[in-house]
Amino acid sequence: MNDPGKEISRLAFDERGADYLLAVREEYGNAGPAFVAKGEDVGDIRTDIPYQLVTILRKIYPYMEDGKIAVVIRRCEEKALNELIKRGIIDGDRIIRIGLACSEGQIEACRCTDPVPSCVDIGSPGKGWNEDQLSKELSAMSSEERLDFWVAQFRKCNKCYACSTNCPVCVCDHCVLEECTFVAEKGIPPGMAFHLIRAYHLSDKCTECGECERSCPAHIPLLTFRKMTNRDMKDLYGYESGDTETVSPLLTTLEGDLLEEEED
Amino acid sequence: MKIDHVLTTCPYCGTGCNFYLQVVNERLIGVIPCKTDEISQGRLCIKGYNAHTFVQHPDRLKHPMIKEKGKMRKASWDEALDKIVSEIKRITSEHGNDSVAVFASAKCTTEENYLFQKLARSAIGTNNVDHCARLCHASTVAGLVYSFGSGAMTNSIPEFEDANCILVTGSNTLEAHPLIGSRILKAMENGAQVIVIDPRDTPLSRLAQFTLHQKPGSDIAWINGMIRVIIEEGLFDKEFVDGRTELFEELKQVVQQYTPEEVEKITGIEPKMLVDAARTYAKADRSMIAYAMGITQHSNGTDLVKSLANLAMVTGNVGKESTGVNPLRGQCNVQGACDAGCLPDFYPGYQKVNDTGANKKFRGAWKSNLSTKVGSTITSTMEKMESGEIKGLIIFGENVMVSDPDIAHIEKALNSLDFFALVEIFPSETSKFADVILPAACYAEKDGTFTNTDRKIRMLRKAVGPPGEAMPDWKIACELGKKFGAEGFDFSSPAEIMDEMASLAPIYGGVSHGRADTEVISWPCPTKDHPGTKVLHVDGFKMGRGKFAPVHHSPPNEEPSEEFPMVLSTGRNLFQFHTGTMTRKSPKLEQEAPEPYVEINSGDAKMLGIEDGSRVRVTSRRGSIALVAKVTERIIPGTIFIPFHYAEAAANRLTNPAYDPIAQIPELKVCAARIERS
Ligand code: SF4
Ligand code: SF4
Ligand code: SF4
């Protein structure tokens, strides 16, 4: 498999019957998203640049009237796709998955605990990371210190909305972050509410893909922020996002069940 | 089903981020950052993310139009172009070639700007060609040419990350150049000291280790004061000063009187703060200076730029990585428009029009009789329009009715014209005055290059077709050139235009679309095998030695008085861009900052009985506008600030057109004003 492009195109079009392929391709000395139809030249496919293809898929999906789309997906993207299917945003039958196992370097960059897709077509499965160093340091702090840390980080925010624009599972049609009722501050930085609302809104969907952190121009360790929130979700509700079935506790607690259980 | 991701360059600020436009069946649906782009590294600001939204807006101009009996009517391309050519020819035959002027555009590509100046010089026969750099960085070009021999950013954007100290003045970097701001934040994470000197609090100053607030218009005083501290305390770089500069003794003399106490009197900066900042800047291994319009838009802007160059040279912070004097250019292609010669005194590549050698070279190349008389700047063109000396004007994509100082004066100037043709993408405040309007293609609809603020050639690639009959400006310029009967307007692509420019402008000698397509090149790049130049002045200055400028502080042209007790400053906010022609048609950007406002210090507000959100009226000697007050601690007492994006309360109804005698840049940053409840 010297040329992953050949293999990916064979899997997508010849073996799995796709009409289109969404992957990352090199062009003009840069790597970027490419959408190719069956029969077209797939070009110079790259698997080492972590574009969030599920976000890109979600943006073009409403315009796709027919056809099956093959997507090269890493584990986190696979989980994001499952969340979208579960919520009826994407029809799972129209998506063909080509599983990409992340490299050691990528796993380290994401401090990723769960790096292997359910079906590995490209790459070789790497070992997951145990712990995020920064989460560990923050957990050891007092809650005041921890708050100070995040307040200082969020003061750098430039309100580019990259963390929501590029997130595969940030899916509301109408985003409350854009409303002054919820985020009162005009100008930058936005107040803490901006980041806390986002934290809550994604607590049952985030797949720790790290795209928010990678695209944050303020270099805020958003992935650590996510990992810590997700850990709370797991500890409190035993919930983890990423499959097509498990119903979000945010939906069930509204009916009261889980909260009552907690009091027992 | 056709879905494309087209790599192109952001049409807003001079950072020059690249991104992918997502196109579904000729429709733009989104922007995806490019992760491998050296400049943006897969990040963008909110303007970049929304750069697709205005492109296919229904208000876009779609047909050429001609004014008849005060009304606009549709016209064919031929009719409209013929009209322009015959009117301009009539004017020049009656009043001479210099009775016509052309304004080029920092929003058009370098190739297009090359053609605009060629059109003015070779087809019409005048050097009256200029563009909005006059309003933002003309003083940079004049100042840095004096000090270093070249008027551009000395270092490159990625180098900010490795600086030990960054001095930012007159630049609201996190809002105006967000992705350069991002590099500065990274540098801070790496341990750099950041010094922000600005009359207002800015998002960056709130994060910086040092924040100094000076009175608007007092900058030379604090710069001289810092230089004095550095010399007194022996912190200057003797080797650099002796080996690479001249006029040091004169500089030493001049700064002598700027003791920290004296500086405090002029600027309001506490002596201890000044001394600390000076030491920090001088002691760091690699110190960078970044500045923008807060420095350049003054009636002594050229001197101000020279003083910053003094500061860098005294400490040997020039010609090395992560140092230098770095003007942050506001528009996507203001650098390229300057490089292409859209300046009244320069041919492409900064070759003087009154230099016999250069004149001969361009006469030969363009097969045309070229004038050696330096042309007229935007600022003086406006005056000459009013006095009747200039009677014909062609503008490519500038909204002068919002962007230029003293709008009432501009209105009068435009009304005095015999003939005015405008090439634009949207109807604007300026288009009301035009006799002929031509619809242009915007950045997403054409190929070409922008040169960003750090001299990198960035490719534009066509993602969608233009609306209606609109055409790219380069085609329009070619058509006009041919109809004027000039030679050398037969281009079939922007790549060919760049080839011609490269053959005539040595700093672009090795630049071609073939190379820029896959390589990131910074000029100077004299030959095809030259890799380009990231850091300027490494092996020496163009003219031998760097030249210190012994300059004194002088007060702004207009100082507060009893009638106009406040100092008014203008600038931008994060969400809007310039005159708003593009951003105000992007719903997400407009929603973030929909309304014109004036910032006022809470103490001043209390005294005047103004509350946050009050309707107020701001008046200067030139005009008066109504808007909403934003009461804040973030501005020093005695000063008010208005962003200039809003036509409905245009800050430039108030600003002072008094200009720098050398660069002719107007004093947009300071004028005297009065604010009251309305
Ligand atoms: S890591 Fe960030 S971008 Fe990825 S799913 Fe979670 S919130 Fe969204
Ligand atoms: S990506 Fe970073 S800077 Fe942009 S809105 Fe999110 S937190 Fe703020
Ligand atoms: S920083 Fe400038 S170039 Fe980059 S996305 Fe924002 S406006 Fe565009």
Tab-separated table of N, CA, C and O in Angstrom, chain B residues 600 605-618 626-627 629 674-678:
chain	number	residue	atom	x	y	z
B	600	ILE	N	-16.340	56.274	24.554
B	600	ILE	CA	-15.975	57.415	25.394
B	600	ILE	C	-15.627	56.916	26.785
B	600	ILE	O	-16.208	55.944	27.263
B	605	ALA	N	-17.866	60.555	30.228
B	605	ALA	CA	-19.284	60.319	29.968
B	605	ALA	C	-20.128	60.845	31.126
B	605	ALA	O	-21.140	61.512	30.929
B	606	LYS	N	-19.671	60.559	32.346
B	606	LYS	CA	-20.392	60.983	33.528
B	606	LYS	C	-20.521	62.506	33.541
B	606	LYS	O	-21.598	63.050	33.766
B	607	MET	N	-19.382	63.160	33.270
B	607	MET	CA	-19.376	64.612	33.288
B	607	MET	C	-20.364	65.198	32.287
B	607	MET	O	-20.984	66.222	32.519
B	608	LEU	N	-20.488	64.518	31.160
B	608	LEU	CA	-21.342	65.036	30.096
B	608	LEU	C	-22.764	64.482	30.169
B	608	LEU	O	-23.599	64.736	29.302
B	609	GLY	N	-23.030	63.682	31.211
B	609	GLY	CA	-24.355	63.101	31.371
B	609	GLY	C	-24.685	62.086	30.280
B	609	GLY	O	-25.834	61.937	29.864
B	610	ILE	N	-23.651	61.388	29.794
B	610	ILE	CA	-23.879	60.405	28.732
B	610	ILE	C	-23.826	59.012	29.346
B	610	ILE	O	-22.929	58.701	30.120
B	611	GLU	N	-24.816	58.191	29.011
B	611	GLU	CA	-24.807	56.823	29.517
B	611	GLU	C	-24.513	55.869	28.386
B	611	GLU	O	-24.624	56.225	27.212
B	612	ASP	N	-24.144	54.635	28.775
B	612	ASP	CA	-23.909	53.607	27.779
B	612	ASP	C	-25.183	53.439	26.961
B	612	ASP	O	-26.251	53.221	27.523
B	613	GLY	N	-25.110	53.554	25.660
B	613	GLY	CA	-26.295	53.405	24.818
B	613	GLY	C	-27.023	54.704	24.526
B	613	GLY	O	-27.979	54.708	23.761
B	614	SER	N	-26.589	55.823	25.130
B	614	SER	CA	-27.246	57.112	24.829
B	614	SER	C	-27.029	57.477	23.375
B	614	SER	O	-25.978	57.198	22.804
B	615	ARG	N	-28.031	58.151	22.804
B	615	ARG	CA	-27.829	58.735	21.471
B	615	ARG	C	-26.987	59.991	21.664
B	615	ARG	O	-27.288	60.820	22.518
B	616	VAL	N	-25.948	60.138	20.886
B	616	VAL	CA	-25.115	61.331	21.021
B	616	VAL	C	-24.823	61.923	19.650
B	616	VAL	O	-25.051	61.288	18.612
B	617	ARG	N	-24.312	63.142	19.686
B	617	ARG	CA	-23.909	63.792	18.444
B	617	ARG	C	-22.440	64.150	18.590
B	617	ARG	O	-22.004	64.662	19.620
B	618	VAL	N	-21.644	63.835	17.573
B	618	VAL	CA	-20.225	64.188	17.599
B	618	VAL	C	-19.989	65.189	16.480
B	618	VAL	O	-20.406	64.971	15.340
B	626	ALA	N	-24.591	61.560	14.083
B	626	ALA	CA	-25.320	61.079	15.249
B	626	ALA	C	-25.079	59.588	15.379
B	626	ALA	O	-25.112	58.861	14.388
B	627	LEU	N	-24.823	59.116	16.580
B	627	LEU	CA	-24.627	57.697	16.800
B	627	LEU	C	-24.828	57.358	18.268
B	627	LEU	O	-25.338	58.186	19.026
B	629	ALA	N	-23.502	55.995	22.073
B	629	ALA	CA	-22.293	56.032	22.898
B	629	ALA	C	-22.018	54.660	23.506
B	629	ALA	O	-22.938	53.952	23.914
B	674	ARG	N	-16.295	67.553	19.481
B	674	ARG	CA	-17.154	67.777	20.639
B	674	ARG	C	-18.197	66.668	20.644
B	674	ARG	O	-18.669	66.240	19.596
B	675	ILE	N	-18.550	66.181	21.836
B	675	ILE	CA	-19.576	65.139	21.918
B	675	ILE	C	-20.666	65.609	22.865
B	675	ILE	O	-20.379	66.186	23.910
B	676	GLU	N	-21.906	65.426	22.497
B	676	GLU	CA	-23.000	65.839	23.387
B	676	GLU	C	-24.205	64.921	23.208
B	676	GLU	O	-24.342	64.261	22.178
B	677	ARG	N	-25.037	64.883	24.216
B	677	ARG	CA	-26.276	64.076	24.137
B	677	ARG	C	-27.180	64.626	23.060
B	677	ARG	O	-27.224	65.827	22.840
B	678	SER	N	-27.879	63.754	22.382
B	678	SER	CA	-28.833	64.309	21.421
B	678	SER	C	-30.215	63.736	21.684
B	678	SER	O	-30.377	62.862	22.505
